[in-house]
Coordinates of C-alpha atoms and ligand atoms in Angstrom, one line a residue:
X19 CA 0.0 0.0 0.0
X20 CA 1.3 3.5 -0.9
X21 CA 1.5 6.0 1.9
X22 CA 2.2 9.7 1.2
X23 CA 1.7 13.1 2.6
X24 CA 0.3 16.4 1.3
X25 CA -0.8 19.8 2.6
X26 CA -4.3 19.8 1.2
X27 CA -6.1 16.8 -0.2
X28 CA -9.1 17.5 -2.4
X29 CA -11.6 14.7 -3.1
X30 CA -13.4 15.2 -6.5
X31 CA -12.6 17.6 -9.3
X32 CA -15.9 19.2 -10.2
X33 CA -16.8 22.8 -9.2
X34 CA -16.5 22.1 -5.5
X35 CA -13.0 20.6 -5.9
X36 CA -11.4 22.4 -8.7
X37 CA -11.9 25.9 -7.2
X38 CA -10.3 25.3 -3.8
X39 CA -7.6 23.2 -5.6
X40 CA -6.6 26.2 -7.7
X41 CA -6.5 28.8 -4.9
X42 CA -4.6 26.6 -2.5
X43 CA -2.1 25.5 -5.0
X44 CA -1.6 29.1 -6.3
X45 CA -1.3 30.2 -2.7
X46 CA 1.6 27.9 -2.1
X47 CA 0.2 24.6 -0.7
X48 CA 1.1 21.1 -1.9
X49 CA -2.3 20.1 -3.3
X50 CA -3.4 16.6 -4.3
X51 CA -6.7 16.0 -6.0
X52 CA -8.1 12.4 -6.0
X53 CA -10.8 12.0 -8.7
X54 CA -12.7 8.8 -9.2
X55 CA -13.3 9.2 -12.9
X56 CA -10.9 9.1 -15.9
X57 CA -9.2 12.1 -17.5
X58 CA -10.4 13.1 -21.0
X59 CA -9.7 16.1 -23.2
X60 CA -11.5 17.6 -26.3
X61 CA -10.1 15.0 -28.7
X62 CA -11.4 12.1 -26.6
X63 CA -15.0 13.2 -26.7
X64 CA -16.6 10.9 -29.3
X65 CA -19.8 12.8 -29.8
X66 CA -21.8 9.6 -29.6
X67 CA -23.7 7.8 -26.8
X68 CA -22.1 4.5 -27.5
X69 CA -21.6 2.2 -24.6
X70 CA -18.0 2.3 -23.6
X71 CA -17.6 6.0 -24.2
X72 CA -20.4 8.1 -22.8
X73 CA -21.0 5.8 -19.9
X74 CA -17.3 6.1 -18.9
X75 CA -17.8 9.7 -17.9
X76 CA -21.4 9.9 -16.8
X77 CA -23.2 7.8 -14.1
X78 CA -26.9 7.3 -13.6
X79 CA -27.3 6.5 -9.9
X80 CA -30.6 5.0 -9.0
X81 CA -31.9 5.4 -5.5
X82 CA -35.3 4.6 -4.0
X83 CA -37.6 7.2 -5.5
X84 CA -34.9 9.3 -7.1
X85 CA -32.3 8.8 -9.8
X86 CA -29.3 11.1 -10.2
X87 CA -27.3 11.8 -13.3
X88 CA -23.7 13.0 -12.6
X89 CA -20.3 13.5 -14.2
X90 CA -17.6 10.9 -13.5
X91 CA -14.4 12.3 -14.8
X92 CA -11.7 14.9 -14.2
X93 CA -13.8 18.2 -14.2
X94 CA -16.9 16.4 -12.8
X95 CA -20.2 17.7 -14.0
X96 CA -18.7 20.6 -15.8
X97 CA -17.5 18.3 -18.6
X98 CA -20.9 16.8 -19.4
X99 CA -23.2 19.6 -18.3
X100 CA -25.2 22.1 -20.4
X101 CA -23.4 25.1 -19.0
X102 CA -26.5 27.2 -18.2
X103 CA -25.1 29.6 -15.7
X104 CA -27.5 31.5 -13.5
X105 CA -27.4 33.2 -10.1
X106 CA -30.0 32.1 -7.6
X107 CA -32.7 34.7 -6.9
X108 CA -32.5 36.6 -3.6
X109 CA -35.5 35.0 -2.1
X110 CA -33.8 31.6 -2.3
X111 CA -31.4 32.6 0.4
X112 CA -34.3 33.6 2.7
X113 CA -36.1 30.3 2.4
X114 CA -37.5 28.6 5.5
X115 CA -38.5 25.3 4.0
X116 CA -40.5 23.1 6.3
X117 CA -38.4 24.0 9.3
X118 CA -40.1 27.4 9.6
X119 CA -36.8 29.3 10.0
X120 CA -34.2 30.6 7.7
X121 CA -32.1 27.7 6.3
X122 CA -29.1 29.6 4.9
X123 CA -26.4 30.9 7.3
X124 CA -27.2 34.4 8.5
X125 CA -24.2 35.9 6.7
X126 CA -25.3 34.5 3.4
X127 CA -27.6 36.6 1.2
X128 CA -27.7 37.0 -2.5
X129 CA -25.9 40.4 -2.1
X130 CA -23.2 38.7 0.0
X131 CA -22.6 36.0 -2.6
X132 CA -22.6 38.4 -5.6
X133 CA -18.9 39.2 -5.5
X134 CA -18.2 35.5 -5.6
X135 CA -20.6 35.0 -8.5
X136 CA -18.7 37.8 -10.3
X137 CA -15.5 36.0 -9.9
X138 CA -16.8 32.7 -11.2
X139 CA -18.5 34.4 -14.2
X140 CA -15.2 36.0 -15.1
X141 CA -13.0 32.9 -14.5
X142 CA -15.1 30.4 -16.5
X143 CA -16.1 32.7 -18.3
X144 CA -19.9 33.0 -18.7
X145 CA -21.3 34.5 -21.9
X146 CA -24.6 36.5 -22.1
X147 CA -26.4 35.1 -25.1
X148 CA -28.9 36.9 -27.4
X149 CA -31.7 35.8 -29.6
X150 CA -29.5 34.8 -32.5
X151 CA -27.9 32.3 -30.1
X152 CA -31.3 30.7 -29.3
X153 CA -32.2 27.4 -30.9
X154 CA -35.5 26.8 -32.7
X155 CA -36.7 24.9 -29.7
X156 CA -35.9 27.8 -27.4
X157 CA -37.7 30.1 -29.9
X158 CA -40.8 28.0 -29.6
X159 CA -40.8 28.4 -25.9
X160 CA -40.2 32.1 -26.2
X161 CA -43.0 32.6 -28.7
X162 CA -45.4 30.6 -26.7
X163 CA -44.5 32.6 -23.5
X164 CA -45.1 35.8 -25.4
X165 CA -48.6 34.7 -26.6
X166 CA -49.4 33.7 -23.0
X167 CA -48.4 37.1 -21.7
X168 CA -45.0 36.0 -20.2
X169 CA -41.5 37.1 -20.8
X170 CA -38.7 34.7 -21.9
X171 CA -35.0 35.3 -22.1
X172 CA -31.9 33.8 -23.6
X173 CA -29.9 31.9 -20.9
X174 CA -26.3 32.8 -20.0
X175 CA -24.0 29.9 -20.6
X176 CA -20.4 29.0 -19.9
X177 CA -19.7 28.6 -23.6
X178 CA -17.5 30.5 -25.9
X179 CA -20.3 31.1 -28.5
X180 CA -17.7 32.2 -31.1
X181 CA -16.1 28.8 -31.0
X182 CA -19.3 26.8 -30.7
X183 CA -20.2 24.9 -33.8
X184 CA -23.8 24.2 -32.6
X185 CA -23.0 20.4 -33.0
X186 CA -25.5 19.5 -30.2
X187 CA -23.1 17.2 -28.4
X188 CA -22.1 19.1 -25.4
X189 CA -23.7 16.5 -23.3
X190 CA -20.9 14.0 -24.0
X191 CA -18.1 16.5 -23.7
X192 CA -17.2 19.4 -26.0
X193 CA -14.8 18.4 -28.8
X194 CA -14.2 22.0 -29.8
X195 CA -13.3 23.4 -26.3
X196 CA -16.2 25.9 -26.7
X197 CA -17.8 24.8 -23.5
X198 CA -15.8 26.4 -20.8
X199 CA -15.6 23.4 -18.5
X200 CA -13.2 23.2 -15.6
X201 CA -10.7 21.5 -17.9
X202 CA -10.0 24.9 -19.4
X203 CA -9.7 27.2 -16.4
X204 CA -9.4 26.3 -12.7
X205 CA -7.9 22.8 -13.2
X206 CA -5.1 23.6 -15.6
X207 CA -4.3 26.7 -13.5
X208 CA -4.1 24.5 -10.4
X209 CA -1.7 22.2 -12.2
X210 CA 0.4 25.1 -13.4
X211 CA 0.9 25.8 -9.6
X212 CA 1.9 22.2 -8.9
X213 CA -1.4 20.5 -8.0
X214 CA -1.3 16.8 -8.6
X215 CA -4.5 15.6 -10.1
X216 CA -4.9 11.8 -10.0
X217 CA -7.8 10.3 -12.1
X218 CA -9.2 6.9 -11.3
X219 CA -8.5 7.3 -7.6
X220 CA -11.7 6.6 -5.6
X221 CA -11.7 7.8 -2.0
X222 CA -13.2 5.4 0.5
X223 CA -12.6 6.9 3.9
X224 CA -11.3 9.9 5.8
X225 CA -10.0 9.1 9.2
X226 CA -7.8 10.8 11.8
X227 CA -4.1 10.8 10.9
X228 CA -1.5 9.6 13.4
X229 CA 1.2 11.7 11.7
X230 CA 2.4 14.8 13.5
X231 CA 1.0 18.0 11.8
X232 CA -1.4 16.0 9.7
X233 CA -5.1 15.9 10.6
X234 CA -6.6 13.3 8.3
X235 CA -5.6 10.1 6.5
X236 CA -7.5 9.6 3.3
X237 CA -7.8 6.0 2.1
X238 CA -8.3 5.4 -1.6
X239 CA -8.4 2.6 -4.2
X240 CA -7.2 2.9 -7.8
X241 CA -9.8 1.8 -10.3
X242 CA -9.2 -0.3 -13.4
X243 CA -9.8 2.1 -16.4
X244 CA -11.7 -0.7 -18.3
X245 CA -13.8 -1.9 -15.4
X246 CA -14.5 0.6 -12.6
X247 CA -15.7 -2.2 -10.3
X248 CA -12.2 -3.6 -10.2
X249 CA -9.4 -2.1 -8.2
X250 CA -5.7 -2.4 -8.9
X251 CA -4.1 -0.9 -5.7
X252 CA -4.9 1.0 -2.6
X253 CA -3.2 3.8 -0.7
X254 CA -3.4 6.4 2.0
X255 CA -2.5 10.1 1.9
X256 CA -2.0 12.0 5.1
X257 CA -3.2 15.6 4.8
X258 CA -3.2 18.8 7.0
X259 CA -6.5 19.9 5.5
X260 CA -9.1 17.9 3.5
X261 CA -11.7 19.3 1.1
X262 CA -14.5 16.9 0.3
X263 CA -16.1 17.6 -3.1
X264 CA -17.3 14.2 -4.4
X265 CA -20.7 15.7 -5.3
X266 CA -23.9 15.6 -3.3
X267 CA -24.3 11.9 -3.8
X268 CA -20.6 11.0 -3.2
X269 CA -19.7 13.2 -0.2
X270 CA -22.2 12.0 2.4
X271 CA -21.3 8.3 1.7
X272 CA -17.6 8.9 2.3
X273 CA -18.4 10.7 5.6
X274 CA -20.9 8.0 6.7
X275 CA -18.4 5.2 6.0
X276 CA -15.8 7.2 8.0
X277 CA -18.1 8.1 10.9
X278 CA -16.9 5.6 13.5
X279 CA -13.2 6.2 12.9
X280 CA -13.8 10.0 13.0
X281 CA -15.5 9.6 16.4
X282 CA -18.9 10.5 15.1
X283 CA -20.2 12.9 12.5
X284 CA -23.1 15.4 12.6
X285 CA -26.5 13.8 12.4
X286 CA -27.3 16.1 9.4
X287 CA -24.8 14.3 7.1
X288 CA -26.8 12.3 4.6
X289 CA -30.1 14.0 5.3
X290 CA -31.9 17.0 3.6
X291 CA -30.9 15.8 0.1
X292 CA -32.6 17.8 -2.6
X293 CA -33.0 17.2 -6.3
X294 CA -33.3 21.0 -6.8
X295 CA -37.0 20.5 -7.3
X296 CA -36.3 19.3 -10.9
X297 CA -39.2 18.3 -13.0
X298 CA -38.9 17.3 -16.7
X299 CA -41.9 17.5 -19.0
X300 CA -42.5 17.1 -22.7
X301 CA -44.8 19.3 -24.8
X302 CA -45.9 17.5 -27.9
X303 CA -46.2 20.4 -30.3
X304 CA -48.9 20.5 -33.0
X305 CA -46.9 21.7 -35.9
X306 CA -49.8 23.4 -37.7
X307 CA -50.5 25.4 -34.6
X308 CA -46.8 26.4 -34.3
X309 CA -47.2 27.9 -37.8
X310 CA -50.5 29.5 -37.3
X311 CA -50.2 30.7 -33.7
X312 CA -46.5 31.4 -33.4
X313 CA -45.6 32.0 -37.0
X314 CA -42.7 29.5 -36.7
X315 CA -41.9 26.7 -39.0
X316 CA -38.9 24.6 -40.0
X317 CA -38.1 22.2 -42.7
X318 CA -40.0 19.0 -42.2
X319 CA -38.4 16.7 -39.7
X320 CA -35.4 19.0 -38.9
X321 CA -36.2 19.5 -35.3
X322 CA -36.7 18.5 -32.5
X323 CA -36.3 14.9 -33.6
X324 CA -33.4 13.0 -32.1
X325 CA -30.3 15.1 -31.9
X326 CA -30.6 18.2 -34.0
X327 CA -32.4 20.5 -31.6
X328 CA -29.8 23.2 -31.5
X329 CA -27.9 24.2 -28.3
X330 CA -29.2 22.2 -25.4
X331 CA -30.5 25.0 -23.1
X332 CA -31.2 28.4 -24.7
X333 CA -34.3 30.1 -23.3
X334 CA -36.1 30.3 -20.0
X335 CA -39.0 32.3 -18.4
X336 CA -38.3 33.8 -15.0
X337 CA -41.9 35.2 -14.5
X338 CA -42.6 32.7 -11.7
X339 CA -39.8 33.9 -9.5
X340 CA -41.9 36.5 -7.6
X341 CA -40.1 37.1 -4.2
X342 CA -43.4 38.0 -2.6
X343 CA -45.1 34.8 -3.6
X344 CA -45.3 32.0 -0.9
X345 CA -42.6 29.4 -0.7
X346 CA -43.2 26.3 -2.9
X347 CA -44.8 28.4 -5.6
X348 CA -41.7 29.8 -7.4
X349 CA -39.9 28.2 -10.2
X350 CA -38.0 28.7 -13.5
X351 CA -39.3 27.1 -16.7
X352 CA -36.5 26.3 -19.2
X353 CA -36.2 24.7 -22.6
X354 CA -33.8 21.8 -22.4
X355 CA -32.7 18.9 -24.5
X356 CA -32.5 15.2 -23.7
X357 CA -31.1 12.5 -26.0
X358 CA -33.2 9.9 -27.7
X359 CA -32.6 7.3 -25.0
X360 CA -34.9 9.4 -22.7
X361 CA -37.9 8.6 -25.0
X362 CA -39.7 7.3 -21.9
X363 CA -40.1 10.9 -20.8
X364 CA -43.4 11.5 -22.5
X365 CA -46.2 9.5 -21.1
X366 CA -49.0 8.2 -23.1
X367 CA -52.4 9.1 -21.8
X368 CA -54.0 5.7 -21.4
X369 CA -52.9 2.7 -19.5
X370 CA -50.2 1.4 -19.7
X371 CA -48.5 4.8 -20.0
X372 CA -45.1 3.7 -21.2
X373 CA -45.7 1.0 -23.9
X374 CA -48.5 -0.1 -26.2
X375 CA -50.1 1.5 -29.2
X376 CA -50.6 5.0 -27.9
X377 CA -47.0 5.2 -26.7
X378 CA -45.8 4.0 -30.1
X379 CA -47.9 6.7 -31.8
X380 CA -46.4 9.3 -29.5
X381 CA -42.9 8.1 -30.3
X382 CA -43.7 8.5 -34.0
X383 CA -44.2 12.2 -33.2
X384 CA -40.9 12.5 -31.5
X385 CA -39.7 15.2 -33.8
X386 CA -42.3 17.5 -32.3
X387 CA -41.4 17.0 -28.7
X388 CA -40.2 20.1 -26.9
X389 CA -38.5 19.1 -23.7
X390 CA -38.8 21.4 -20.7
X391 CA -37.3 21.6 -17.2
X392 CA -38.9 23.2 -14.2
X393 CA -36.7 23.9 -11.3
X394 CA -38.9 24.3 -8.2
X395 CA -38.7 24.7 -4.4
X396 CA -38.5 21.2 -3.0
X397 CA -38.5 20.2 0.7
X398 CA -35.0 18.7 1.1
X399 CA -36.7 15.4 2.0
X400 CA -34.0 13.0 0.7
X401 CA -32.0 10.7 3.0
X402 CA -29.1 8.4 2.6
X403 CA -29.2 4.8 3.9
X404 CA -26.9 1.9 4.5
X405 CA -23.3 2.6 3.2
X406 CA -22.1 0.4 0.3
X407 CA -18.9 -1.5 0.9
X408 CA -16.8 0.7 -1.4
X409 CA -17.4 3.8 -3.5
X410 CA -20.5 6.1 -3.5
X411 CA -22.9 3.4 -4.7
X412 CA -23.0 -0.2 -5.8
X413 CA -21.9 -0.3 -9.5
X414 CA -24.3 -2.4 -11.5
X415 CA -22.8 -1.7 -14.9
X416 CA -20.6 0.9 -16.6
X417 CA -22.4 4.2 -16.1
X418 CA -25.1 2.7 -13.8
X419 CA -25.2 2.4 -10.1
X420 CA -27.5 1.6 -7.2
X421 CA -27.3 4.4 -4.7
X422 CA -28.5 4.6 -1.1
X423 CA -30.7 7.7 -1.5
X424 CA -34.4 7.6 -0.6
X425 CA -36.7 10.4 -1.8
X426 CA -40.4 10.6 -1.0
X427 CA -41.7 13.9 -2.1
X428 CA -43.7 15.7 0.5
X429 CA -47.0 17.5 -0.1
X430 CA -45.2 20.8 -0.3
X431 CA -42.8 19.5 -3.0
X432 CA -45.8 18.1 -4.9
X433 CA -47.5 21.4 -4.6
X434 CA -44.5 23.1 -6.1
X435 CA -44.4 20.6 -9.0
X436 CA -48.2 21.0 -9.6
X437 CA -47.8 24.8 -9.9
X438 CA -45.0 24.4 -12.4
X439 CA -47.0 21.8 -14.4
X440 CA -50.0 24.2 -14.5
X441 CA -47.9 27.1 -15.6
X442 CA -46.4 25.0 -18.4
X443 CA -49.9 24.0 -19.5
X444 CA -51.1 27.6 -19.5
X445 CA -48.2 28.6 -21.8
X446 CA -47.9 25.6 -24.1
X447 CA -51.4 24.3 -24.3
X448 CA -53.0 27.7 -25.1
X449 CA -55.3 27.4 -28.1
X450 CA -54.1 23.9 -28.8
X451 CA -50.5 24.6 -29.4
X452 CA -49.3 21.4 -27.8
X453 CA -50.2 18.7 -25.3
X454 CA -48.0 18.9 -22.2
X455 CA -47.1 15.6 -20.6
X456 CA -45.5 16.1 -17.2
X457 CA -43.0 13.7 -15.7
X458 CA -44.7 10.7 -14.2
X459 CA -43.1 8.8 -11.3
X460 CA -45.2 5.8 -12.3
X461 CA -42.6 4.9 -14.9
X462 CA -39.4 6.3 -13.5
X463 CA -38.5 7.9 -10.2
X464 CA -37.8 11.6 -9.8
X465 CA -34.8 12.2 -11.9
X466 CA -32.3 15.0 -11.3
X467 CA -29.0 16.2 -12.7
X468 CA -28.8 18.7 -9.8
X469 CA -28.2 16.9 -6.6
X470 CA -27.8 19.2 -3.5
X471 CA -27.9 19.5 0.2
X472 CA -26.8 16.2 1.7
X473 CA -24.2 17.9 4.0
X474 CA -25.3 21.5 4.1
X475 CA -24.1 24.7 5.5
X476 CA -26.2 26.6 8.1
X477 CA -26.3 28.1 11.5
X478 CA -28.3 25.4 13.2
X479 CA -26.2 22.4 14.2
X480 CA -29.2 20.1 14.3
X481 CA -30.1 20.6 10.6
X482 CA -26.8 21.6 9.0
X483 CA -23.7 19.4 9.0
X484 CA -21.4 22.3 8.1
X485 CA -20.6 25.7 9.6
X486 CA -21.0 28.9 7.6
X487 CA -17.4 28.3 6.6
X488 CA -18.1 24.9 5.1
X489 CA -16.2 23.0 7.9
X490 CA -17.7 19.8 9.1
X491 CA -19.0 20.5 12.7
X492 CA -16.6 19.0 15.2
X493 CA -13.9 18.2 12.7
X494 CA -11.4 21.0 12.3
X495 CA -9.8 21.1 8.8
X496 CA -12.4 18.9 7.1
X497 CA -14.4 20.9 4.6
X498 CA -17.2 20.2 2.1
X499 CA -17.4 22.5 -0.8
X500 CA -19.6 20.8 -3.4
X501 CA -23.3 20.7 -4.1
X502 CA -23.8 18.8 -0.8
X503 CA -23.2 22.1 1.0
X504 CA -26.1 24.0 -0.7
X505 CA -28.9 24.3 1.8
X506 CA -31.9 24.4 -0.4
X507 CA -33.1 23.9 -4.0
X508 CA -32.3 27.0 -6.0
X509 CA -35.1 27.4 -8.6
X510 CA -32.3 27.7 -11.2
X511 CA -29.5 25.5 -12.5
X512 CA -27.0 25.1 -9.5
X513 CA -23.5 25.1 -10.9
X514 CA -22.8 28.8 -10.6
X515 CA -24.0 28.9 -7.0
X516 CA -21.9 25.8 -6.1
X517 CA -18.9 27.5 -7.7
X518 CA -19.5 30.9 -6.0
X519 CA -19.9 29.1 -2.6
X520 CA -16.6 27.3 -3.2
X521 CA -14.9 30.6 -4.0
X522 CA -16.3 32.0 -0.8
X523 CA -15.2 29.0 1.3
X524 CA -11.5 29.3 0.2
X525 CA -10.8 32.0 2.8
X526 CA -11.7 29.7 5.7
X527 CA -9.8 26.8 4.3
X528 CA -6.7 29.0 3.9
X529 CA -7.0 30.1 7.6
X530 CA -7.3 26.5 8.7
X531 CA -4.3 25.5 6.6
X532 CA -2.3 28.3 8.3
X533 CA -3.3 26.8 11.7
X534 CA -1.4 23.7 10.7
X535 CA 1.7 25.5 9.6
X536 CA 1.0 25.9 5.9
X537 CA 1.4 29.7 5.3
X538 CA -0.5 30.6 2.1
X539 CA -0.8 33.7 -0.1
X540 CA -4.4 35.1 0.0
X541 CA -4.2 37.6 -2.8
X542 CA -4.4 34.9 -5.6
X543 CA -5.7 36.3 -8.9
X544 CA -8.4 34.5 -11.0
X545 CA -7.1 31.6 -13.0
X546 CA -5.3 32.6 -16.1
X547 CA -4.7 36.2 -15.0
Ligands
FAD30 C1 -26.2 16.1 -18.1 C2 -26.1 17.2 -17.1 C3 -26.4 18.5 -17.5 C4 -26.2 19.5 -16.6 N1 -26.5 20.8 -17.0 C5 -26.3 21.8 -16.1 C6 -26.5 23.2 -16.5 O1 -26.8 23.5 -17.7 N2 -26.3 24.2 -15.6 C7 -25.9 23.9 -14.3 O2 -25.8 24.8 -13.5 N3 -25.8 22.6 -13.9 C8 -25.9 21.6 -14.7 N4 -25.7 20.3 -14.3 C9 -25.3 20.1 -12.9 C10 -23.9 20.4 -12.6 O3 -23.1 19.7 -13.5 C11 -23.6 20.0 -11.2 O4 -24.5 20.8 -10.3 C12 -22.2 20.3 -10.7 O5 -21.3 19.7 -11.6 C13 -22.0 19.8 -9.3 O6 -20.7 20.2 -8.9 P1 -20.1 19.4 -7.6 O7 -18.8 19.9 -7.4 O8 -21.1 19.4 -6.5 O9 -20.0 17.9 -8.1 P2 -19.5 17.2 -9.5 O10 -19.3 18.2 -10.5 O11 -20.4 16.1 -9.7 O12 -18.0 16.7 -9.1 C14 -17.9 15.6 -8.1 C15 -16.7 14.8 -8.6 O13 -16.3 13.9 -7.6 C16 -16.0 12.7 -8.1 N5 -16.1 11.7 -7.1 C17 -17.3 11.1 -6.6 N6 -17.0 10.2 -5.7 C18 -15.7 10.2 -5.5 C19 -14.8 9.5 -4.7 N7 -15.3 8.6 -3.8 N8 -13.5 9.7 -4.8 C20 -13.0 10.6 -5.7 N9 -13.8 11.3 -6.5 C21 -15.1 11.1 -6.4 C22 -16.9 12.5 -9.3 O14 -16.4 11.6 -10.3 C23 -17.0 14.0 -9.8 O15 -16.0 14.2 -10.8 C24 -25.8 19.3 -15.2 C25 -25.5 18.0 -14.9 C26 -25.6 16.9 -15.8 C27 -25.2 15.6 -15.4

């Protein structure tokens, strides 16, 4: 077994891991990043969904009542995401949820987070898009919104639109380096300052270190690149400070597995999991109506069928984000794209809903499906159960795992979903433009690509595992900076908020590193500056 030491050990290389890795390395620390997935670059992205390629860098993790889609590679979700980059509205930071009191730390408001959002937007960078950047599918949503008396806007994205070829494959990694994933900013900048990023290293435990000056011993296994369920070697790295950023599904499991050896962990670890209130629907557009009502048309069969839908996320309406409205009634509606394998999305009306003649007829109309994502206010009702022997879940096949999450939507979450479904119908069924088919859990669980909240920050020790500074309560020098730390669903796509929180957390991590004798520069510029 290999035994090594480092100053700062970062677990996971998505937004929550890459950002602290950069600042700590640039500040002068020895930084090691352990990442479970493989490392890939532009030329490796095959732009196909063939087994053996896509399922090497993306995992679908099935729980009980919820399935999560997540990146599994150096760069984490940033490599496979759609790059919609939005700040959470102010009211989100004031949410009370079902606890009846403010969930976010007192110090954290939207205004307080704005300087950190500014930094991330500059570092990635994020591009403001305009109507010429909007796909036909986004245009349909925008025109329908306008007819129904709503506004709709192009969505800002972490994409260099001048380099984008509109190839529609950003889901499986951008071959043109137009998508500004973490492979193009924070991670190479961290490596330029000496950070050691190790792909295919899966962390299993974090335990107290017996080595003088080192607080934690991080145990890992090295995964076989051809079969992630096989391991080739194991090792331990002793670190002065540990930053856990294995994603909201990975982080709580590592902590739960380590709980006894750590002498206990806060009860809130592995509770309060949120799927960001995500709700996917399909509007089956009546093409004649699109022509007569919206004045929109396209060559026969050119959209939305299969892949050629244009850029994956281009337009959204923010009209349902009224800060004065009651909680569980606010949401964003966004045009989105899902690949052909998600044909189960649209539910046939009769029974059975997912096969049979009616379903076949629906599938024949696939080219007219407009896919939509509502991001609502859920109730953080997810919990994590019995810890698997290794890893974050039991691997069933490449790209597929059985997780330990249970999610039973409460009446409040269902109310939020119902409101979003009704709003979609008001917009897209007006005058027979389409038939909206909301997600049905009869066929598949709640599905989210936005896992959050399983080890969250807050002021109340009973309901938040982390302090305002992202430190695990009772465990000095052990930080969580990924989506797990986000206290509530956000009503928008979460990556920019996860990243801004990680930027904000760096100051506390640097202070803790200094306590263990690692003196660091604090005036580190943005990556690439
Ligand atoms: C298809 C898709 C589309 C999306 N589109 C958008 C979008 O348009 N806008 C948006 O804001 N968000 C989007 N998201 C969500 C976004 O990608 C995530 O919110 C974000 O990446 C979460 O950041 P994170 O740091 O919490 O975790 P991640 O980015 O998931 O990073 C966690 C990393 O930890 C690694 N890891 C896990 N367990 C271990 C372990 N035991 N040891 C070592 N490493 C481990 C994982 O492999 C992963 O690389 C999308 C996600 C997907 C899957």
